[in-house]
Amino acid sequence: MNLTYLTTSELSKVIKYDVRTIREQLKDSVLIEGRHYFRPFGGRKILYIWEHIQEDMMDANLYREKKEFIPMANGGVCYGY
């Protein structure tokens, strides 16, 4: 599977959010380390995994329509079927 890695600046252009918003509001609340981003070689640089972000953005839209979920504090949801 080929994954697309984006810097914060590149991600901001794709999802139309300001770089500062990504760093201060989305990172570690909506975008989770290990799922949506990682730090190559344990350094300070962050690379975002576009396919995982895109998948979760689409899933969030689908579940909002169902209205059968409970929002969780960490940004996730608990689904009631």
PDB file of C-alpha atoms in Angstrom:
ATOM      1  CA  MET A   1       0.000   0.000   0.000  1.00  0.00           C
ATOM      2  CA  ASN A   2       1.386   3.389  -0.994  1.00  0.00           C
ATOM      3  CA  LEU A   3       0.848   6.156   1.544  1.00  0.00           C
ATOM      4  CA  THR A   4       1.142   9.878   0.932  1.00  0.00           C
ATOM      5  CA  TYR A   5       3.137  11.781   3.549  1.00  0.00           C
ATOM      6  CA  LEU A   6       2.516  15.517   3.896  1.00  0.00           C
ATOM      7  CA  THR A   7       4.172  18.242   5.930  1.00  0.00           C
ATOM      8  CA  THR A   8       1.964  20.537   8.009  1.00  0.00           C
ATOM      9  CA  SER A   9       2.175  23.196   5.306  1.00  0.00           C
ATOM     10  CA  GLU A  10       1.171  20.752   2.556  1.00  0.00           C
ATOM     11  CA  LEU A  11      -1.704  19.383   4.645  1.00  0.00           C
ATOM     12  CA  SER A  12      -3.008  22.897   5.295  1.00  0.00           C
ATOM     13  CA  LYS A  13      -3.273  23.504   1.547  1.00  0.00           C
ATOM     14  CA  VAL A  14      -5.137  20.233   0.979  1.00  0.00           C
ATOM     15  CA  ILE A  15      -7.711  20.532   3.784  1.00  0.00           C
ATOM     16  CA  LYS A  16      -7.935  24.356   3.680  1.00  0.00           C
ATOM     17  CA  TYR A  17      -7.028  24.883   7.343  1.00  0.00           C
ATOM     18  CA  ASP A  18      -4.389  27.317   8.565  1.00  0.00           C
ATOM     19  CA  VAL A  19      -1.068  25.766   9.613  1.00  0.00           C
ATOM     20  CA  ARG A  20      -1.494  27.195  13.105  1.00  0.00           C
ATOM     21  CA  THR A  21      -4.977  25.637  13.423  1.00  0.00           C
ATOM     22  CA  ILE A  22      -3.560  22.231  12.521  1.00  0.00           C
ATOM     23  CA  ARG A  23      -0.730  22.550  15.042  1.00  0.00           C
ATOM     24  CA  GLU A  24      -2.696  24.082  17.909  1.00  0.00           C
ATOM     25  CA  GLN A  25      -6.225  22.696  17.583  1.00  0.00           C
ATOM     26  CA  LEU A  26      -6.282  19.558  15.442  1.00  0.00           C
ATOM     27  CA  LYS A  27      -2.998  17.850  16.333  1.00  0.00           C
ATOM     28  CA  ASP A  28      -3.417  15.507  19.319  1.00  0.00           C
ATOM     29  CA  SER A  29      -7.170  16.086  19.550  1.00  0.00           C
ATOM     30  CA  VAL A  30      -8.474  15.084  16.120  1.00  0.00           C
ATOM     31  CA  LEU A  31      -5.222  14.080  14.451  1.00  0.00           C
ATOM     32  CA  ILE A  32      -3.658  11.342  16.568  1.00  0.00           C
ATOM     33  CA  GLU A  33       0.021  10.392  16.581  1.00  0.00           C
ATOM     34  CA  GLY A  34       0.485   6.895  15.188  1.00  0.00           C
ATOM     35  CA  ARG A  35      -2.733   7.028  13.172  1.00  0.00           C
ATOM     36  CA  HIS A  36      -2.697  10.395  11.380  1.00  0.00           C
ATOM     37  CA  TYR A  37       0.917  11.478  11.808  1.00  0.00           C
ATOM     38  CA  PHE A  38       4.336  10.344  12.949  1.00  0.00           C
ATOM     39  CA  ARG A  39       7.777  11.742  13.651  1.00  0.00           C
ATOM     40  CA  PRO A  40      10.324  10.092  11.331  1.00  0.00           C
ATOM     41  CA  PHE A  41      13.391   8.768  13.122  1.00  0.00           C
ATOM     42  CA  GLY A  42      12.093  10.171  16.429  1.00  0.00           C
ATOM     43  CA  GLY A  43      12.850  13.747  15.378  1.00  0.00           C
ATOM     44  CA  ARG A  44      10.861  16.951  15.636  1.00  0.00           C
ATOM     45  CA  LYS A  45       9.555  16.967  12.058  1.00  0.00           C
ATOM     46  CA  ILE A  46       5.989  15.734  11.663  1.00  0.00           C
ATOM     47  CA  LEU A  47       4.663  13.931   8.596  1.00  0.00           C
ATOM     48  CA  TYR A  48       0.913  13.457   8.157  1.00  0.00           C
ATOM     49  CA  ILE A  49      -0.548  10.345   6.509  1.00  0.00           C
ATOM     50  CA  TRP A  50      -3.044  11.704   4.004  1.00  0.00           C
ATOM     51  CA  GLU A  51      -4.960   8.466   3.371  1.00  0.00           C
ATOM     52  CA  HIS A  52      -5.741   7.996   7.090  1.00  0.00           C
ATOM     53  CA  ILE A  53      -6.822  11.621   7.499  1.00  0.00           C
ATOM     54  CA  GLN A  54      -9.024  11.457   4.419  1.00  0.00           C
ATOM     55  CA  GLU A  55     -10.619   8.178   5.550  1.00  0.00           C
ATOM     56  CA  ASP A  56     -11.437   9.523   9.018  1.00  0.00           C
ATOM     57  CA  MET A  57     -12.768  12.822   7.647  1.00  0.00           C
ATOM     58  CA  MET A  58     -15.193  10.904   5.422  1.00  0.00           C
ATOM     59  CA  ASP A  59     -16.215   8.533   8.235  1.00  0.00           C
ATOM     60  CA  ALA A  60     -16.989  11.471  10.533  1.00  0.00           C
ATOM     61  CA  ASN A  61     -19.349  12.935   7.911  1.00  0.00           C
ATOM     62  CA  LEU A  62     -21.197   9.633   7.446  1.00  0.00           C
ATOM     63  CA  TYR A  63     -21.732   9.072  11.164  1.00  0.00           C
ATOM     64  CA  ARG A  64     -22.919  12.633  11.752  1.00  0.00           C
ATOM     65  CA  GLU A  65     -25.852  11.895   9.481  1.00  0.00           C
ATOM     66  CA  LYS A  66     -26.837   8.783  11.461  1.00  0.00           C
ATOM     67  CA  LYS A  67     -27.041  10.712  14.753  1.00  0.00           C
ATOM     68  CA  GLU A  68     -26.581   7.463  16.669  1.00  0.00           C
ATOM     69  CA  PHE A  69     -23.296   8.186  18.365  1.00  0.00           C
ATOM     70  CA  ILE A  70     -21.877   9.773  21.492  1.00  0.00           C
ATOM     71  CA  PRO A  71     -18.957  12.205  21.048  1.00  0.00           C
ATOM     72  CA  MET A  72     -15.954  11.306  23.208  1.00  0.00           C
ATOM     73  CA  ALA A  73     -13.542  13.751  24.859  1.00  0.00           C
ATOM     74  CA  ASN A  74     -10.571  12.557  22.781  1.00  0.00           C
ATOM     75  CA  GLY A  75     -12.308  13.497  19.539  1.00  0.00           C
ATOM     76  CA  GLY A  76     -13.584   9.985  18.790  1.00  0.00           C
ATOM     77  CA  VAL A  77     -17.141   8.715  18.922  1.00  0.00           C
ATOM     78  CA  CYS A  78     -19.001   5.815  20.497  1.00  0.00           C
ATOM     79  CA  TYR A  79     -21.522   4.318  18.053  1.00  0.00           C
ATOM     80  CA  GLY A  80     -24.933   3.011  19.072  1.00  0.00           C
ATOM     81  CA  TYR A  81     -26.445   0.717  16.481  1.00  0.00           C
TER      82      TYR A  81
END
